[in-house]
Short mmCIF file of C-alpha atoms in Angstrom, two decimals:
data_model
loop_
_atom_site.label_atom_id
_atom_site.label_comp_id
_atom_site.label_asym_id
_atom_site.label_seq_id
_atom_site.Cartn_x
_atom_site.Cartn_y
_atom_site.Cartn_z
CA MET A 14 13.81 -29.65 88.99
CA ILE A 15 16.45 -27.35 89.33
CA PHE A 16 15.89 -23.46 90.23
CA VAL A 17 18.26 -21.28 88.80
CA VAL A 18 17.65 -17.76 90.71
CA ASP A 19 18.56 -14.77 88.55
CA PHE A 20 20.61 -12.20 90.30
CA GLY A 21 21.27 -10.28 86.40
CA SER A 22 24.33 -12.46 85.27
CA GLN A 23 24.83 -12.12 81.77
CA THR A 24 25.19 -16.06 81.83
CA ALA A 25 22.30 -16.83 84.03
CA HIS A 26 20.38 -18.47 80.91
CA LEU A 27 23.24 -20.43 80.04
CA ILE A 28 23.34 -21.72 83.73
CA SER A 29 19.87 -23.14 82.67
CA ARG A 30 21.25 -24.31 79.28
CA ARG A 31 23.90 -26.36 81.03
CA ILE A 32 21.57 -27.88 83.09
CA ARG A 33 18.70 -28.63 80.47
CA GLU A 34 21.40 -30.39 78.25
CA PHE A 35 21.93 -33.11 81.05
CA GLY A 36 18.20 -33.59 80.71
CA VAL A 37 16.97 -32.37 83.86
CA ASP A 38 14.28 -29.97 84.45
CA VAL A 39 15.01 -26.51 85.28
CA LYS A 40 13.02 -23.17 85.88
CA MET A 41 14.68 -19.73 86.00
CA VAL A 42 12.88 -17.75 88.87
CA SER A 43 13.60 -14.24 90.21
CA PRO A 44 15.06 -13.78 93.97
CA GLU A 45 11.63 -12.39 95.22
CA GLU A 46 10.06 -15.50 94.36
CA ALA A 47 12.64 -18.53 94.85
CA TYR A 48 11.71 -19.33 98.43
CA GLN A 49 8.20 -19.63 97.84
CA LYS A 50 8.37 -21.54 94.73
CA ALA A 51 11.06 -23.76 96.02
CA VAL A 52 8.98 -24.79 98.58
CA LYS A 53 5.62 -25.29 96.41
CA GLU A 54 7.36 -26.97 93.76
CA LYS A 55 9.65 -29.30 95.43
CA ALA A 56 12.67 -27.99 93.91
CA LYS A 57 15.64 -30.80 94.08
CA GLY A 58 18.47 -28.19 94.03
CA ILE A 59 19.04 -24.40 93.71
CA ILE A 60 21.45 -22.55 91.58
CA PHE A 61 22.20 -18.56 92.38
CA SER A 62 23.67 -17.03 89.53
CA GLY A 63 26.15 -14.14 89.26
CA GLY A 64 25.08 -10.49 88.77
CA PRO A 65 26.57 -7.10 88.48
CA ALA A 66 25.61 -5.91 91.83
CA SER A 67 27.61 -5.87 95.17
CA VAL A 68 26.14 -7.42 97.81
CA TYR A 69 26.65 -4.45 100.46
CA GLU A 70 25.16 -1.86 97.76
CA LYS A 71 21.88 -0.11 98.53
CA GLY A 72 19.21 -1.78 96.48
CA ALA A 73 21.21 -4.94 95.63
CA PRO A 74 19.19 -7.98 94.85
CA SER A 75 19.08 -10.46 97.74
CA ILE A 76 16.97 -13.70 99.04
CA ASP A 77 14.90 -14.77 101.68
CA LYS A 78 17.17 -16.16 104.13
CA ARG A 79 15.07 -18.98 104.80
CA ILE A 80 15.80 -20.65 101.85
CA PHE A 81 18.98 -21.83 103.07
CA ASP A 82 17.15 -23.89 105.87
CA LEU A 83 14.98 -26.23 103.44
CA GLY A 84 17.77 -28.79 103.24
CA ILE A 85 17.80 -28.21 99.39
CA PRO A 86 21.23 -28.13 97.80
CA ILE A 87 22.59 -25.16 96.80
CA LEU A 88 25.28 -23.75 94.39
CA GLY A 89 25.95 -19.85 94.62
CA ILE A 90 28.22 -18.68 91.33
CA CYS A 91 30.03 -15.57 91.63
CA TYR A 92 27.56 -12.85 93.12
CA GLY A 93 25.59 -15.75 94.36
CA GLN A 94 28.45 -17.25 96.17
CA GLN A 95 29.08 -13.68 97.92
CA LEU A 96 25.55 -13.42 98.78
CA THR A 97 25.57 -16.80 100.26
CA ALA A 98 28.38 -15.95 102.53
CA TYR A 99 26.98 -12.62 103.34
CA LEU A 100 23.72 -13.67 104.44
CA LEU A 101 25.04 -16.38 106.57
CA GLY A 102 27.56 -14.39 108.25
CA GLY A 103 30.61 -14.33 106.23
CA GLU A 104 32.56 -11.18 105.21
CA VAL A 105 32.65 -9.80 101.56
CA LYS A 106 34.92 -7.14 100.43
CA ARG A 107 35.60 -5.34 97.41
CA GLY A 108 38.72 -6.83 96.03
CA LYS A 109 42.18 -5.14 95.36
CA ILE A 110 41.54 -5.34 91.73
CA ARG A 111 38.73 -6.60 89.24
CA GLU A 112 39.34 -9.97 87.89
CA ASP A 113 38.12 -10.89 84.60
CA GLY A 114 39.13 -13.84 81.85
CA PRO A 115 41.34 -16.77 82.87
CA ALA A 116 42.52 -18.05 86.16
CA THR A 117 43.77 -21.39 87.73
CA LEU A 118 41.86 -23.30 90.18
CA LYS A 119 43.85 -25.13 92.83
CA LEU A 120 41.69 -27.51 95.06
CA ASN A 121 42.85 -27.83 98.68
CA ALA A 122 40.24 -30.27 99.55
CA SER A 123 38.20 -33.20 98.36
CA CYS A 124 34.86 -32.63 97.61
CA PRO A 125 31.58 -33.98 95.51
CA LEU A 126 31.50 -30.97 93.56
CA PHE A 127 35.03 -31.39 92.33
CA ASP A 128 35.03 -35.14 92.09
CA SER A 129 37.27 -36.03 88.78
CA VAL A 130 38.36 -32.32 88.30
CA SER A 131 42.25 -32.01 88.38
CA PRO A 132 43.86 -30.27 91.25
CA HIS A 133 44.79 -27.55 88.90
CA SER A 134 42.71 -26.51 86.00
CA ARG A 135 41.54 -23.64 83.99
CA ILE A 136 38.81 -21.33 85.31
CA TRP A 137 36.93 -17.72 84.17
CA MET A 138 36.57 -15.49 86.34
CA SER A 139 34.42 -12.05 86.05
CA HIS A 140 34.01 -10.24 89.83
CA GLY A 141 35.13 -7.04 91.59
CA ASP A 142 34.20 -8.68 95.04
CA GLU A 143 35.30 -11.52 96.90
CA VAL A 144 34.48 -13.71 99.84
CA LEU A 145 37.09 -12.37 102.52
CA LYS A 146 36.04 -14.63 105.41
CA PRO A 147 33.28 -17.64 104.90
CA PRO A 148 30.47 -18.25 107.19
CA GLN A 149 30.53 -20.21 110.22
CA GLY A 150 30.69 -23.83 109.13
CA PHE A 151 32.10 -23.51 105.65
CA SER A 152 35.49 -24.66 104.62
CA LEU A 153 37.92 -23.33 101.92
CA ILE A 154 37.98 -25.97 99.41
CA GLY A 155 39.50 -24.22 96.31
CA GLU A 156 41.66 -21.13 95.56
CA SER A 157 43.09 -19.15 92.76
CA GLU A 158 46.20 -16.91 91.98
CA THR A 159 44.64 -13.88 93.69
CA ILE A 160 41.98 -15.49 96.12
CA LYS A 161 41.62 -17.80 98.84
CA SER A 162 37.95 -18.26 98.48
CA ALA A 163 37.51 -19.36 94.80
CA ALA A 164 35.53 -22.28 96.18
CA ILE A 165 33.65 -22.72 99.63
CA ALA A 166 31.67 -25.48 100.78
CA ASN A 167 29.24 -26.54 103.81
CA GLU A 168 28.82 -30.13 103.14
CA LYS A 169 26.74 -30.99 105.98
CA ARG A 170 24.40 -28.43 104.90
CA LYS A 171 24.76 -29.19 101.06
CA ILE A 172 25.78 -25.59 100.29
CA TYR A 173 28.37 -24.46 98.05
CA GLY A 174 30.01 -21.53 96.29
CA VAL A 175 32.46 -20.94 93.51
CA GLN A 176 33.93 -17.56 92.50
CA PHE A 177 34.52 -18.43 89.05
CA HIS A 178 31.50 -19.36 86.33
CA PRO A 179 31.57 -23.24 85.60
CA GLU A 180 28.61 -22.49 82.96
CA VAL A 181 31.08 -20.90 80.43
CA GLU A 182 33.12 -22.84 77.83
CA HIS A 183 36.51 -21.44 79.06
CA THR A 184 36.24 -23.07 82.38
CA GLU A 185 37.72 -26.35 81.74
CA HIS A 186 35.85 -28.84 83.80
CA GLY A 187 32.77 -26.49 84.26
CA SER A 188 30.26 -29.06 82.90
CA LEU A 189 31.65 -31.71 85.03
CA ILE A 190 31.31 -29.54 88.13
CA LEU A 191 27.62 -28.73 87.40
CA GLN A 192 27.28 -32.66 86.45
CA ASN A 193 28.57 -33.38 90.04
CA PHE A 194 26.17 -30.76 91.62
CA LEU A 195 23.17 -32.50 89.78
CA GLU A 196 24.48 -36.27 90.14
CA LYS A 197 26.32 -36.20 93.58
CA ILE A 198 24.76 -33.36 95.63
CA CYS A 199 21.11 -33.28 94.26
CA LYS A 200 21.08 -37.19 93.35
CA ILE A 201 19.49 -36.43 89.92
CA SER A 202 20.17 -38.83 87.22
CA THR A 203 21.40 -37.04 84.21
CA ARG A 204 21.49 -37.90 80.28
CA LYS A 205 22.29 -35.82 77.30
CA THR A 206 19.92 -34.30 75.33
CA VAL A 207 19.46 -32.15 72.09
CA ILE A 208 17.45 -29.74 70.30
CA SER A 209 14.56 -30.92 68.42
CA ILE A 210 13.96 -29.03 65.13
CA GLU A 211 10.73 -30.63 64.42
CA ASP A 212 9.36 -29.26 67.68
CA ILE A 213 10.49 -26.07 66.74
CA ILE A 214 8.66 -26.23 63.03
CA GLU A 215 5.69 -27.59 64.49
CA ASP A 216 5.32 -24.82 67.06
CA LEU A 217 5.95 -22.28 63.93
CA LYS A 218 3.12 -23.89 61.83
CA LYS A 219 0.51 -23.58 64.94
CA THR A 220 1.82 -20.00 65.19
CA VAL A 221 1.67 -18.46 61.58
CA GLY A 222 -0.96 -20.99 60.25
CA ASN A 223 -1.99 -19.93 56.56
CA LYS A 224 -0.74 -16.49 56.71
CA LYS A 225 2.42 -14.68 55.21
CA ALA A 226 5.54 -13.70 56.97
CA ILE A 227 8.41 -11.61 56.23
CA ALA A 228 11.83 -12.60 57.28
CA ALA A 229 14.77 -10.28 57.57
CA VAL A 230 17.91 -11.93 56.09
CA SER A 231 21.23 -10.68 56.07
CA GLY A 232 23.33 -13.51 54.82
CA GLY A 233 24.33 -14.50 58.00
CA LEU A 234 23.83 -17.58 60.25
CA ASP A 235 21.39 -16.54 62.54
CA SER A 236 18.84 -14.90 60.39
CA THR A 237 19.47 -17.93 57.78
CA VAL A 238 18.46 -20.30 59.83
CA ALA A 239 15.57 -18.31 61.28
CA ALA A 240 14.44 -17.88 57.80
CA ALA A 241 15.02 -21.55 56.87
CA LEU A 242 12.92 -22.80 60.16
CA VAL A 243 9.92 -20.82 59.15
CA ALA A 244 10.17 -21.86 55.51
CA ARG A 245 10.05 -25.53 56.63
CA ALA A 246 6.53 -24.52 58.33
CA ILE A 247 5.07 -22.39 56.19
CA GLY A 248 6.49 -23.14 52.88
CA LYS A 249 6.46 -19.89 49.86
CA ASN A 250 4.23 -17.94 52.58
CA LEU A 251 7.53 -16.92 53.60
CA ILE A 252 8.88 -13.82 51.99
CA PRO A 253 12.67 -13.18 52.52
CA ILE A 254 14.05 -9.43 52.23
CA HIS A 255 17.55 -8.94 52.21
CA VAL A 256 18.68 -5.15 52.86
CA ASP A 257 22.03 -4.31 51.25
CA SER A 258 23.07 -1.83 53.64
CA GLY A 259 26.52 -1.36 52.10
CA LEU A 260 27.57 -2.34 55.56
CA MET A 261 28.05 -5.54 55.07
CA ARG A 262 30.94 -7.70 53.82
CA LYS A 263 31.53 -8.41 49.89
CA GLY A 264 29.59 -11.14 48.37
CA THR A 265 26.96 -11.10 50.99
CA THR A 266 24.08 -10.35 48.97
CA GLU A 267 25.20 -12.72 46.11
CA LYS A 268 24.82 -15.54 48.75
CA VAL A 269 21.76 -14.56 50.18
CA ILE A 270 20.10 -14.88 46.70
CA ARG A 271 21.67 -18.19 45.85
CA PHE A 272 20.76 -19.78 49.07
CA PHE A 273 17.32 -18.78 49.18
CA THR A 274 16.56 -19.38 45.22
CA ASP A 275 18.82 -22.70 44.95
CA LYS A 276 17.86 -24.21 48.57
CA LEU A 277 14.71 -22.95 49.60
CA HIS A 278 13.27 -22.26 45.91
CA ILE A 279 12.02 -18.95 47.21
CA LYS A 280 13.26 -15.54 45.34
CA PRO A 281 14.37 -13.10 47.93
CA THR A 282 13.28 -9.35 47.72
CA PHE A 283 16.49 -7.38 47.39
CA LEU A 284 16.72 -3.43 48.56
CA LYS A 285 19.87 -1.63 48.24
CA THR A 286 20.05 1.07 50.46
CA GLN A 287 23.61 1.91 51.38
CA LYS A 288 22.95 5.83 50.84
CA GLU A 289 20.11 5.82 52.99
CA PHE A 290 22.08 4.32 55.60
CA LEU A 291 25.03 6.44 55.25
CA SER A 292 22.96 9.22 55.37
CA VAL A 293 21.26 8.39 58.79
CA LEU A 294 24.43 7.52 60.05
CA LYS A 295 26.30 11.01 58.91
CA GLY A 296 27.36 12.83 62.28
CA LYS A 297 26.78 10.24 64.52
CA THR A 298 29.97 9.04 66.55
CA ASP A 299 28.31 7.57 69.79
CA PRO A 300 27.82 3.76 69.08
CA GLU A 301 24.70 3.43 70.62
CA LYS A 302 23.19 6.33 68.56
CA LYS A 303 24.79 4.50 65.51
CA ARG A 304 22.97 1.40 66.31
CA LYS A 305 19.48 3.08 66.80
CA ALA A 306 19.59 4.83 63.96
CA ILE A 307 20.62 1.54 61.92
CA GLY A 308 17.67 -0.11 63.65
CA LYS A 309 15.00 2.72 63.14
CA LEU A 310 16.19 2.68 59.18
CA TYR A 311 15.78 -1.40 59.17
CA ILE A 312 12.04 -0.86 60.39
CA ASP A 313 10.98 2.02 58.46
CA LEU A 314 12.26 -0.04 54.74
CA PHE A 315 10.61 -2.89 56.19
CA GLN A 316 7.08 -1.01 57.06
CA GLU A 317 7.45 0.45 53.56
CA GLU A 318 7.80 -3.10 51.92
CA CYS A 319 5.24 -4.60 53.91
CA LYS A 320 2.76 -2.18 52.01
CA LYS A 321 3.59 -4.38 48.53
CA TYR A 322 2.11 -7.56 50.41
CA LYS A 323 -1.36 -8.77 51.48
CA ASP A 324 -1.85 -10.87 54.50
CA VAL A 325 1.39 -10.40 56.17
CA LYS A 326 1.03 -10.92 59.54
CA PHE A 327 4.67 -11.64 60.94
CA LEU A 328 7.98 -10.51 60.84
CA VAL A 329 10.90 -13.44 61.20
CA GLN A 330 14.08 -12.16 62.86
CA GLY A 331 17.52 -14.12 63.54
CA THR A 332 17.81 -12.83 67.18
CA ILE A 333 19.72 -15.03 69.65
CA TYR A 334 20.28 -15.35 73.27
CA SER A 335 23.53 -13.42 73.47
CA ASP A 336 21.98 -10.61 71.62
CA VAL A 337 19.22 -10.57 74.09
CA ILE A 338 21.03 -10.58 77.37
CA GLU A 339 23.56 -7.98 76.19
CA SER A 340 20.54 -5.65 75.48
CA ARG A 341 19.37 -6.01 79.44
CA GLY A 342 17.76 -9.29 79.09
CA THR A 343 16.44 -9.60 82.83
CA LYS A 344 15.42 -7.40 85.61
CA ASN A 345 18.64 -7.30 87.55
CA SER A 346 21.24 -7.48 84.53
CA ALA A 347 23.42 -4.90 83.19
CA ASN A 348 22.65 -3.03 79.85
CA ILE A 349 25.77 -3.82 77.90
CA LYS A 350 24.78 -2.65 74.23
CA SER A 351 21.67 -2.43 72.33
CA HIS A 352 21.28 -4.98 69.53
CA HIS A 353 19.15 -3.53 66.10
CA ASN A 354 17.03 -6.70 66.45
CA VAL A 355 16.26 -6.60 70.10
CA GLY A 356 13.58 -4.42 71.45
CA GLY A 357 10.29 -5.06 69.95
CA LEU A 358 8.65 -3.44 66.91
CA PRO A 359 6.67 -0.25 66.74
CA LYS A 360 3.26 -0.63 66.77
CA SER A 361 2.72 1.11 63.60
CA LEU A 362 4.12 -1.62 61.75
CA LYS A 363 1.38 -3.97 63.06
CA LEU A 364 3.38 -7.30 62.70
CA THR A 365 4.00 -10.03 65.40
CA LEU A 366 7.60 -10.79 65.81
CA ILE A 367 8.81 -14.44 65.15
CA GLU A 368 12.13 -15.38 66.82
CA PRO A 369 12.68 -19.25 66.58
CA ILE A 370 15.85 -19.25 67.49
CA ARG A 371 15.77 -16.33 70.66
CA HIS A 372 16.90 -18.74 73.35
CA LEU A 373 19.46 -20.61 71.69
CA TYR A 374 23.41 -19.75 71.36
CA THR A 375 25.79 -19.90 68.29
CA ASP A 376 26.87 -23.32 68.57
CA GLN A 377 23.22 -24.40 68.80
CA VAL A 378 22.34 -22.54 65.69
CA ARG A 379 25.21 -24.13 63.98
CA ALA A 380 23.84 -27.42 64.77
CA ILE A 381 20.43 -26.75 63.84
CA ALA A 382 21.83 -25.59 60.35
CA LYS A 383 23.61 -28.53 59.57
CA LYS A 384 20.62 -30.69 59.93
CA LEU A 385 18.73 -28.22 57.70
CA ASP A 386 21.36 -28.69 55.11
CA ILE A 387 22.49 -25.02 54.97
CA PRO A 388 25.58 -24.81 52.76
CA ASP A 389 29.10 -24.81 54.71
CA GLU A 390 29.57 -21.46 53.59
CA ILE A 391 27.13 -19.95 56.03
CA ILE A 392 27.69 -22.43 58.66
CA ASN A 393 31.07 -21.80 58.92
CA GLN A 394 31.71 -18.09 58.24
CA GLN A 395 32.36 -15.83 61.25
CA PRO A 396 29.61 -13.98 62.59
CA HIS A 397 29.20 -10.36 61.38
CA PRO A 398 27.18 -7.62 63.45
CA GLY A 399 24.07 -6.65 62.21
CA PRO A 400 24.75 -3.17 61.98
CA GLY A 401 27.76 -4.37 59.89
CA TYR A 402 30.96 -2.27 59.30
CA ALA A 403 28.94 0.68 61.31
CA ILE A 404 30.05 -0.69 64.63
CA ARG A 405 33.81 -1.60 63.48
CA ILE A 406 34.18 2.04 62.29
CA LEU A 407 34.85 3.83 65.52
CA GLY A 408 33.55 7.45 65.23
CA GLU A 409 31.28 8.51 62.02
CA VAL A 410 30.88 6.80 59.10
CA ASP A 411 31.21 8.09 55.66
CA GLU A 412 31.68 6.77 52.46
CA LYS A 413 35.60 6.90 52.49
CA ARG A 414 36.22 5.46 55.89
CA LEU A 415 33.77 2.53 54.75
CA GLU A 416 35.90 2.11 51.70
CA ILE A 417 39.26 2.03 54.04
CA MET A 418 37.22 -0.63 56.34
CA GLN A 419 36.06 -2.81 53.16
CA LYS A 420 39.83 -3.07 52.21
CA ALA A 421 41.13 -4.05 55.41
CA ASP A 422 38.58 -6.37 56.27
CA GLU A 423 39.16 -8.15 52.69
CA ILE A 424 42.80 -8.43 53.65
CA VAL A 425 42.54 -9.79 57.16
CA VAL A 426 39.72 -12.38 56.06
CA GLY A 427 41.56 -13.25 52.81
CA GLU A 428 45.26 -13.86 54.89
CA MET A 429 43.17 -15.83 57.45
CA LYS A 430 41.73 -18.12 55.08
CA ARG A 431 44.91 -18.56 53.34
CA SER A 432 46.63 -19.37 56.56
CA GLY A 433 43.96 -21.76 57.69
CA TRP A 434 43.36 -19.69 60.39
CA TYR A 435 39.63 -18.67 59.59
CA TYR A 436 37.62 -21.80 60.36
CA LYS A 437 39.66 -22.28 63.68
CA LEU A 438 38.17 -18.62 64.70
CA PHE A 439 35.18 -17.23 66.10
CA HIS A 440 35.93 -14.09 65.00
CA SER A 441 38.32 -12.25 62.91
CA PHE A 442 38.25 -8.65 62.03
CA PRO A 443 39.85 -5.16 61.51
CA VAL A 444 38.64 -2.15 63.45
CA LEU A 445 38.93 1.61 62.40
CA THR A 446 39.84 3.01 65.65
CA GLY A 447 39.83 6.72 64.82
CA ALA A 448 42.93 7.32 66.60
CA LYS A 449 46.02 8.52 64.27
CA SER A 450 49.63 7.95 64.74
CA THR A 451 52.86 8.94 62.80
CA SER A 452 54.24 6.84 60.31
CA VAL A 453 57.19 7.05 57.49
CA LYS A 454 56.29 6.11 53.73
CA GLY A 455 58.48 6.67 51.09
CA ASP A 456 60.74 8.80 53.30
CA GLY A 457 57.80 10.98 53.83
CA ARG A 458 55.65 11.91 57.13
CA VAL A 459 51.82 10.33 57.28
CA TYR A 460 49.74 10.92 60.17
CA GLY A 461 47.17 8.52 59.40
CA GLU A 462 44.36 6.24 61.14
CA ILE A 463 45.48 3.17 63.48
CA ILE A 464 43.77 -0.31 62.70
CA ALA A 465 43.38 -2.63 65.49
CA ILE A 466 42.65 -6.67 64.81
CA ARG A 467 40.66 -8.53 66.90
CA ALA A 468 40.77 -12.37 66.52
CA VAL A 469 39.07 -14.62 69.10
CA THR A 470 38.12 -18.36 69.94
CA SER A 471 34.61 -18.73 71.27
CA VAL A 472 31.90 -21.49 71.09
CA ASP A 473 28.82 -19.53 72.20
CA ARG A 474 29.95 -15.65 72.36
CA MET A 475 29.11 -15.37 76.26
CA THR A 476 33.11 -15.58 76.68
CA ALA A 477 36.03 -15.39 74.34
CA ASP A 478 39.71 -15.77 74.48
CA TRP A 479 41.87 -13.93 72.13
CA ALA A 480 43.87 -16.06 69.14
CA LYS A 481 47.55 -16.83 69.66
CA LEU A 482 48.01 -16.08 65.81
CA PRO A 483 51.69 -16.61 64.58
CA PRO A 484 54.02 -13.81 64.65
CA GLU A 485 54.31 -14.45 60.84
CA LEU A 486 50.59 -14.04 59.79
CA LEU A 487 50.29 -10.93 61.62
CA GLN A 488 53.20 -9.39 60.17
CA LYS A 489 51.75 -10.44 56.79
CA ILE A 490 48.36 -8.86 57.35
CA THR A 491 50.19 -5.47 58.89
CA SER A 492 52.19 -5.35 56.07
CA ARG A 493 49.61 -5.52 53.54
CA ILE A 494 47.23 -3.15 55.24
CA THR A 495 49.97 -0.48 55.77
CA ASN A 496 51.25 -0.93 52.02
CA GLU A 497 47.73 -1.35 50.38
CA ILE A 498 45.72 1.26 52.50
CA PRO A 499 47.62 4.77 52.27
CA GLU A 500 45.42 6.35 54.84
CA ILE A 501 46.76 3.64 57.70
CA SER A 502 49.66 4.51 59.59
CA ARG A 503 49.98 1.55 62.13
CA VAL A 504 48.11 -1.65 62.82
CA VAL A 505 47.67 -3.31 66.43
CA TYR A 506 46.63 -6.57 67.82
CA ASP A 507 43.88 -6.77 70.46
CA ILE A 508 44.68 -9.52 73.40
CA THR A 509 41.42 -8.50 75.59
CA THR A 510 39.37 -11.59 76.66
CA LYS A 511 35.86 -11.59 76.99
CA PRO A 512 35.24 -10.40 79.68
CA PRO A 513 36.17 -7.58 80.23
CA ALA A 514 35.67 -7.00 76.60
CA THR A 515 32.89 -7.35 74.30
CA MET A 516 33.19 -9.21 71.22
CA GLU A 517 32.91 -5.79 69.41
CA TRP A 518 34.61 -2.72 70.17
CA GLU A 519 31.19 -0.79 70.18
#
């Protein structure tokens, strides 16, 4: 059993996923309970996650120092490394600058943690503090371009620390580092594992029984997979409801109707509600207020629709774990943004929430979708946020700006597909920024809005790198947008990684 001590990292759950994929039992525990549980349950290894706090801040999460004397191998990641150094007498300080995104790890010494890891490799950083001086008995075994303490070790006590995140896809040898910790340091045998769809379906059968469930289906991958799993469990007792908010991509509604009718042989209920959504968004410019207004309207619409059916006891949602963690999924984590499908249901709805893929990531959901024989047009489509264009239009959303966004999005997606780049990317979309600039069109001055293009590569949404698109493709997109949409004066390209940026601008 490996313990992952959650200090509030956005990727703490991802650490657990990586360990579980090696066929090793893992348990996430709070810092307060870690020592007692490690003793009682005889943990074979302990991993300290990262977190948003600084070790020297008042109220920063800490841990019982006796945990270091148990003789159990420990790996501290990011904040976990800093806390280890701080509690054992090292020195931690605020770095000169924050470091978020790619860096290069240079190994200075051999160490079982880095067995078979190349001397220079790409890593992913997300930190503001750093270990200036390691504790007595620790050596500096890896550095980056900006810090000497990218990796520290006390091999005698089997205590290790890394400033970077081995759990994220963008760290080149991250999985190997975690595997080395398990096999070479904790002496645990590993094996690759896969998610069992049959187990998920069996659990759903036990939960729902012969009752009915309503499924909120947007046409996206997550809600489609969630509904398909429940349909496998309860058949035609599933009632899919698609809300056409007018904020989704063109053709979404037709795709939903086609899938549920042709593949699942269940006719979905279709609600056309663009007018209602634009009404609740009127006057709102704050992204959180927009998200919450959209979430509330969704609930109100489902509440009204529920009155038409008898014996409906459950509501199915396609929440995945990246939604949960950005909405402050654990005690010590920071709230990045709310998600319309996270936060529970009002008591007045009197439905039990079912989220069959809540603990999965996008790449895992895609793998399940293939096994469920979901069409490629759904599996391979790029994710579209639940609030849709409302969070890609910065500022107030009205009918005119929505029309501009729809035109721009059609251009971006169309050119990405024609060039062969669409299926290489995790995301590619325009953002109507609300900022304005001067341009010249037809010898006349135009003071119009600026559109930003965001295109990123990612596997599981937890980290992302900006896509190195060909200049010719960016030029083509820019020319079409500025020529075909008179209100747009300029197009810019967003090259920010995640972190520090989130996938969406809002």
